[in-house]
Amino acid sequence: MSAIILDGKAIAADIMADLKEEAARLKSQGCYPQLVVILVGEDPASHVYVGRKEKGCAEIGIKSQTIMMDAGIREEDLLKQLQDLNQRPDVHGILVQLPLPRHISTDKILTAIDPKKDVDGFHPVNRGKLMAGESCLLPCTPAGVQEILKRSGINPEGKHVVVVGRSMIVGMPFAVMMMQKKPWANATVTLCHTGTRDLVSYTKTADILVVAAGRPKTITAEMVMPGAVVIDVGTNRVDAPEATRGYRLTGDVDFETVRHIAGAITPVPGGVGPMTIVMLLKNTLQAAEASISQ
Ligand code: NAP
């Protein structure tokens, strides 16, 4: 048996076409959606991510601006910048690229963003609303995973969804989304982490297994129920001297063995990764739409 490959790249391209139309509709109503990204320091990976976000905005025809700040910037200067952006009616989405330098409190910065413009969905108000099942800006990666399931016709309702990893940006919010009494959710959820004893006893009973552990080969074939849906969020760089960049990307799932057991599986790269940016753009349009319907 060989699993169906859930092609995140193709799904993302379909959503981009929808978002382009949505952006055009907003512009026809006089609303020009704009995303502002703040990039502090010179982290090469962060620069790559921010470049992709700018490209995504251009592709769907919305404005983007990147504010570059020196790694040594004072916390209060960054807070002041956020206050200014919060006040600007032409700015609908604000994102501070993480990680931040150590001398800056990430919690303080994320909390300073207006929750209505918090397109990463990391503000405590949005996290609280998510817990309460209220409408809010959803964190992009978990929202992207749910969208992959939806667009592939895989309904989690009544299924056992096992999530490996409890970070605040992926595992925890995804588990919360899946347990809600809502369409494309309403699952029975198990959340595993490093404190979980006998991980395999849980993963083996998953109808849908979502892995966000940040370690290659966290999930191997014998840990997966035959026919299960496996979503690999992991994005790990492993040394590959033969590759031009000297590394290659791999997920948390041993793709080559698990693909023969699973019913459907996302690849890395080309699975969850492309969905994250698309959901960020979707959130920016959602924030812009909300700003005109207030
Ligand atoms: P994180 O903050 O490091 O959290 C990892 C979680 O996995 C923790 O809860 C940890 O448990 C758990 N874990 C680690 N090893 C485990 C094991 N062997 N068994 C059970 N649980 C284990 O990572 P993250 O930010 O959630 O990211 C996870 C992965 O997703 C990374 O590879 C990251 O690069 C990737 N990612 C991809 C995207 C995308 O767009 N594709 C977006 C975000 C993240 P404890 O809590 O007990 O430590």
Coordinates of C-alpha atoms and ligand atoms in Angstrom, one line a residue:
M1 CA 0.0 0.0 0.0
S2 CA 1.2 3.5 -0.7
A3 CA -0.4 6.5 0.9
I4 CA -2.1 9.4 -0.9
I5 CA 0.2 12.3 -0.8
L6 CA -1.5 15.4 0.5
D7 CA 0.0 18.1 -1.7
G8 CA 0.1 21.3 0.4
K9 CA 1.7 23.2 -2.4
A10 CA -1.3 22.6 -4.7
I11 CA -3.8 23.3 -2.0
A12 CA -2.1 26.5 -1.1
A13 CA -2.1 27.6 -4.8
D14 CA -5.9 27.0 -4.9
I15 CA -6.4 29.1 -1.8
M16 CA -4.2 31.9 -3.2
A17 CA -6.5 32.2 -6.2
D18 CA -9.5 32.6 -3.8
L19 CA -7.5 35.2 -1.7
K20 CA -6.7 37.2 -4.8
E21 CA -10.4 37.5 -5.6
E22 CA -11.1 38.4 -2.0
A23 CA -8.4 41.1 -2.0
A24 CA -9.9 42.5 -5.3
R25 CA -13.3 42.6 -3.7
L26 CA -12.0 44.5 -0.7
K27 CA -10.2 47.0 -2.9
S28 CA -13.3 47.6 -4.9
Q29 CA -14.9 48.7 -1.6
G30 CA -12.0 51.2 -1.0
C31 CA -10.2 49.0 1.5
Y32 CA -6.5 48.3 0.6
P33 CA -5.3 45.5 2.9
Q34 CA -1.8 46.0 4.2
L35 CA 0.5 43.7 6.2
V36 CA 3.4 45.2 8.1
V37 CA 6.2 42.8 9.2
I38 CA 8.8 43.9 11.8
L39 CA 12.1 42.1 11.4
V40 CA 14.7 42.6 14.2
G41 CA 18.3 41.6 13.5
E42 CA 20.0 39.6 10.8
D43 CA 18.9 36.0 11.4
P44 CA 19.2 34.5 7.8
A45 CA 16.2 32.1 8.2
S46 CA 14.0 35.0 9.4
H47 CA 15.0 37.1 6.3
V48 CA 14.0 34.2 4.1
Y49 CA 10.6 33.8 5.8
V50 CA 9.9 37.5 5.6
G51 CA 10.8 37.5 1.9
R52 CA 8.2 34.8 1.3
K53 CA 5.6 36.8 3.1
E54 CA 6.3 39.9 1.0
K55 CA 6.1 37.7 -2.1
G56 CA 2.8 36.2 -1.0
C57 CA 1.3 39.7 -0.5
A58 CA 2.4 40.8 -3.9
E59 CA 0.9 37.6 -5.5
I60 CA -2.6 38.3 -4.1
G61 CA -2.3 42.0 -4.8
I62 CA -2.1 43.5 -1.3
K63 CA 0.3 45.9 0.2
S64 CA 3.2 44.8 2.5
Q65 CA 5.9 46.7 4.3
T66 CA 8.9 45.3 6.2
I67 CA 10.3 47.4 8.9
M68 CA 13.9 46.3 9.6
M69 CA 15.3 47.0 13.0
D70 CA 18.8 46.7 14.4
A71 CA 19.4 43.6 16.6
G72 CA 20.4 46.0 19.4
I73 CA 17.2 48.0 19.4
R74 CA 15.7 48.8 22.8
E75 CA 12.5 47.1 23.8
E76 CA 10.7 50.4 24.4
D77 CA 11.5 51.5 20.8
L78 CA 10.0 48.4 19.4
L79 CA 6.9 48.9 21.7
K80 CA 6.6 52.5 20.4
Q81 CA 6.8 51.3 16.8
L82 CA 3.9 48.8 17.6
Q83 CA 1.8 51.6 19.2
D84 CA 2.2 53.6 16.0
L85 CA 1.2 50.7 13.8
N86 CA -1.8 49.9 16.0
Q87 CA -3.0 53.5 15.5
R88 CA -2.7 53.5 11.7
P89 CA -6.0 52.7 9.9
D90 CA -4.2 51.8 6.7
V91 CA -2.4 48.9 8.5
H92 CA -4.6 45.8 8.9
G93 CA -2.1 43.1 9.9
I94 CA 1.0 43.4 12.1
L95 CA 3.5 40.6 12.5
V96 CA 6.7 40.6 14.5
Q97 CA 9.0 37.9 13.1
L98 CA 10.3 35.5 15.8
P99 CA 12.7 34.8 17.3
L100 CA 13.6 38.2 18.9
P101 CA 16.9 39.0 20.4
R102 CA 17.2 37.7 24.0
H103 CA 17.1 41.2 25.7
I104 CA 13.5 41.7 24.3
S105 CA 10.6 40.0 26.0
T106 CA 8.7 38.1 23.3
D107 CA 5.5 38.0 25.5
K108 CA 5.6 41.7 26.1
I109 CA 6.0 42.4 22.4
L110 CA 3.2 40.0 21.2
T111 CA 0.9 41.4 23.8
A112 CA 1.5 45.0 22.6
I113 CA 0.0 44.2 19.1
D114 CA -3.6 45.2 18.7
P115 CA -5.5 41.8 18.8
K116 CA -7.5 42.9 15.8
K117 CA -4.3 43.2 13.8
D118 CA -2.6 40.1 15.3
V119 CA -2.4 38.1 12.1
D120 CA -0.1 35.5 13.7
G121 CA -2.9 34.7 16.2
F122 CA -0.4 34.8 19.2
H123 CA -2.0 37.6 21.3
P124 CA -3.4 36.3 24.6
V125 CA -6.8 37.7 23.6
N126 CA -6.9 35.6 20.4
R127 CA -5.5 32.6 22.3
G128 CA -8.3 33.0 24.9
K129 CA -11.0 33.4 22.2
L130 CA -9.7 30.3 20.5
M131 CA -10.1 28.4 23.9
A132 CA -13.6 29.7 24.3
G133 CA -14.5 28.7 20.7
E134 CA -15.1 32.3 19.7
S135 CA -14.3 33.8 16.3
C136 CA -10.7 35.1 16.2
L137 CA -7.6 35.3 14.2
L138 CA -6.3 31.7 14.3
P139 CA -2.6 30.8 14.5
C140 CA -1.5 30.2 10.9
T141 CA 0.1 26.7 11.1
P142 CA -2.7 24.9 12.9
A143 CA -5.2 26.7 10.7
G144 CA -3.2 25.5 7.7
V145 CA -3.3 21.9 8.9
Q146 CA -7.1 22.1 9.4
E147 CA -7.4 23.5 5.9
I148 CA -5.4 20.7 4.4
L149 CA -7.8 18.2 6.0
K150 CA -10.8 20.2 4.9
R151 CA -9.7 20.5 1.3
S152 CA -8.7 16.9 1.1
G153 CA -12.2 15.8 2.4
I154 CA -10.8 14.3 5.6
N155 CA -13.3 15.2 8.3
P156 CA -11.9 14.8 11.9
E157 CA -15.5 14.6 13.3
G158 CA -15.7 11.6 15.6
K159 CA -12.1 10.5 14.9
H160 CA -9.3 10.1 17.2
V161 CA -6.8 12.9 16.5
V162 CA -3.4 12.4 18.2
V163 CA -1.2 15.5 18.3
V164 CA 2.5 15.1 19.1
G165 CA 3.9 18.4 20.5
R166 CA 2.2 21.0 22.7
S167 CA 3.9 24.3 21.7
M168 CA 1.7 27.4 21.8
I169 CA 2.2 28.0 18.1
V170 CA 1.3 24.5 16.7
G171 CA 0.4 21.6 18.9
M172 CA -1.6 23.2 21.7
P173 CA -3.8 25.4 19.5
F174 CA -4.3 22.6 16.9
A175 CA -5.5 20.3 19.7
V176 CA -7.9 23.0 20.9
M177 CA -9.2 23.5 17.4
M178 CA -9.8 19.8 16.8
M179 CA -11.8 19.3 20.1
Q180 CA -14.3 22.1 19.4
K181 CA -17.9 21.3 18.5
K182 CA -17.6 22.8 15.1
P183 CA -17.4 21.7 11.5
W184 CA -14.1 20.1 10.5
A185 CA -13.4 19.5 14.1
N186 CA -15.4 17.7 16.9
A187 CA -12.7 15.0 17.3
T188 CA -11.6 13.1 20.3
V189 CA -8.1 14.5 20.9
T190 CA -5.0 13.2 22.6
L191 CA -2.1 15.6 23.1
C192 CA 1.3 14.0 23.5
H193 CA 4.6 15.5 24.6
T194 CA 8.0 14.5 26.1
G195 CA 6.2 13.6 29.4
T196 CA 4.0 11.0 27.6
R197 CA 4.8 7.5 28.6
D198 CA 4.7 4.9 25.8
L199 CA 4.1 7.3 22.9
V200 CA 3.4 4.5 20.5
S201 CA 0.4 3.3 22.5
Y202 CA -1.3 6.6 21.5
T203 CA 0.0 7.2 18.0
K204 CA -1.0 3.7 17.0
T205 CA -4.6 4.4 17.8
A206 CA -4.7 7.7 15.8
D207 CA -7.1 8.0 12.9
I208 CA -5.3 11.4 12.2
L209 CA -1.8 11.8 13.6
V210 CA -0.4 15.4 13.6
V211 CA 3.3 15.6 14.4
A212 CA 5.0 18.9 15.6
A213 CA 7.9 17.7 17.7
G214 CA 10.8 19.3 15.8
R215 CA 12.8 16.0 15.7
P216 CA 13.4 13.9 12.6
K217 CA 12.0 10.3 12.8
T218 CA 9.9 11.0 15.9
I219 CA 7.3 8.8 14.1
T220 CA 8.3 5.6 12.4
A221 CA 6.2 3.0 10.6
E222 CA 5.5 0.8 13.6
M223 CA 4.0 3.8 15.4
V224 CA 1.2 4.3 12.8
M225 CA -2.1 2.6 12.4
P226 CA -2.6 1.2 8.9
G227 CA -4.6 3.6 6.8
A228 CA -4.2 6.6 9.2
V229 CA -3.8 10.2 8.0
V230 CA -0.4 11.5 8.9
I231 CA 0.3 15.3 8.9
D232 CA 3.9 16.2 9.4
V233 CA 4.5 19.7 10.6
G234 CA 8.2 19.3 11.4
T235 CA 10.7 21.3 9.4
N236 CA 14.2 20.2 10.3
R237 CA 17.5 21.0 8.6
V238 CA 19.7 17.9 8.3
D239 CA 23.3 18.0 6.9
A240 CA 23.5 17.0 3.3
P241 CA 26.9 17.7 1.8
E242 CA 25.6 16.7 -1.6
A243 CA 22.9 19.5 -1.6
T244 CA 23.9 22.9 -2.9
R245 CA 22.9 24.5 0.4
G246 CA 24.7 21.8 2.4
Y247 CA 21.5 20.7 4.1
R248 CA 18.0 19.4 3.2
L249 CA 14.7 19.8 4.9
T250 CA 13.0 16.8 6.6
G251 CA 10.0 16.4 8.7
D252 CA 9.4 14.7 12.0
V253 CA 7.9 11.6 10.3
D254 CA 10.0 8.9 8.7
F255 CA 8.3 9.5 5.4
E256 CA 9.8 6.7 3.4
T257 CA 8.6 3.9 5.7
V258 CA 5.4 5.6 7.0
R259 CA 4.1 6.2 3.5
H260 CA 3.6 2.4 3.1
I261 CA 1.4 2.2 6.2
A262 CA -0.5 5.4 6.2
G263 CA -3.6 6.1 4.1
A264 CA -2.6 9.7 3.4
I265 CA 0.5 11.7 4.3
T266 CA 1.9 15.2 3.9
P267 CA 5.5 15.5 2.5
V268 CA 8.2 17.8 3.8
P269 CA 8.8 20.1 2.0
G270 CA 5.6 20.7 0.2
G271 CA 3.1 19.8 2.9
V272 CA 2.2 22.0 5.8
G273 CA 4.9 24.6 5.0
P274 CA 3.2 26.4 2.1
M275 CA -0.1 26.5 4.0
T276 CA 1.3 28.7 6.8
I277 CA 2.0 31.7 4.7
V278 CA -1.4 31.3 2.9
M279 CA -3.2 31.4 6.2
L280 CA -1.3 34.5 7.2
L281 CA -2.5 36.2 4.1
K282 CA -6.0 34.9 4.8
N283 CA -5.8 36.4 8.3
T284 CA -4.7 39.8 6.9
L285 CA -7.7 39.9 4.6
Q286 CA -10.0 38.8 7.5
A287 CA -8.6 41.7 9.6
A288 CA -9.1 44.1 6.8
E289 CA -12.6 42.9 6.3
A290 CA -13.4 43.3 10.0
S291 CA -12.0 46.9 9.9
I292 CA -14.6 48.0 7.4
S293 CA -17.5 46.1 8.9
Q294 CA -17.0 47.5 12.5
Ligands
NAP1 P1 8.7 23.3 20.0 O1 8.2 24.6 20.5 O2 10.1 22.9 20.1 O3 7.8 22.2 20.6 C1 8.0 20.8 20.3 C2 7.0 20.0 21.1 O4 7.2 18.6 20.8 C3 7.1 20.1 22.6 O5 5.8 20.2 23.2 C4 7.8 18.8 23.0 O6 7.4 18.4 24.3 C5 7.3 17.9 21.9 N1 8.3 16.8 21.7 C6 9.5 16.9 21.2 N2 10.1 15.7 21.1 C7 9.1 14.8 21.4 C8 9.1 13.4 21.5 N3 10.1 12.6 21.1 N4 7.9 12.8 21.9 C9 6.8 13.5 22.2 N5 6.8 14.9 22.2 C10 8.0 15.5 21.8 O7 8.4 23.2 18.4 P2 7.3 23.9 17.5 O8 7.5 25.4 17.4 O9 5.9 23.5 17.9 O10 7.6 23.3 16.1 C11 7.6 21.9 15.9 C12 8.1 21.6 14.5 O11 7.3 22.2 13.5 C13 9.5 22.2 14.2 O12 10.2 21.3 13.4 C14 9.2 23.5 13.5 O13 10.3 23.9 12.6 C15 8.0 23.0 12.7 N6 7.2 24.2 12.3 C16 6.8 24.2 11.0 C17 5.9 25.2 10.6 C18 5.5 25.2 9.2 O14 5.0 26.2 8.7 N7 5.6 24.1 8.5 C19 5.5 26.2 11.5 C20 5.9 26.1 12.8 C21 6.7 25.1 13.2 P3 7.7 19.2 25.7 O15 6.6 20.3 25.7 O16 7.5 18.2 26.7 O17 9.1 19.7 25.5

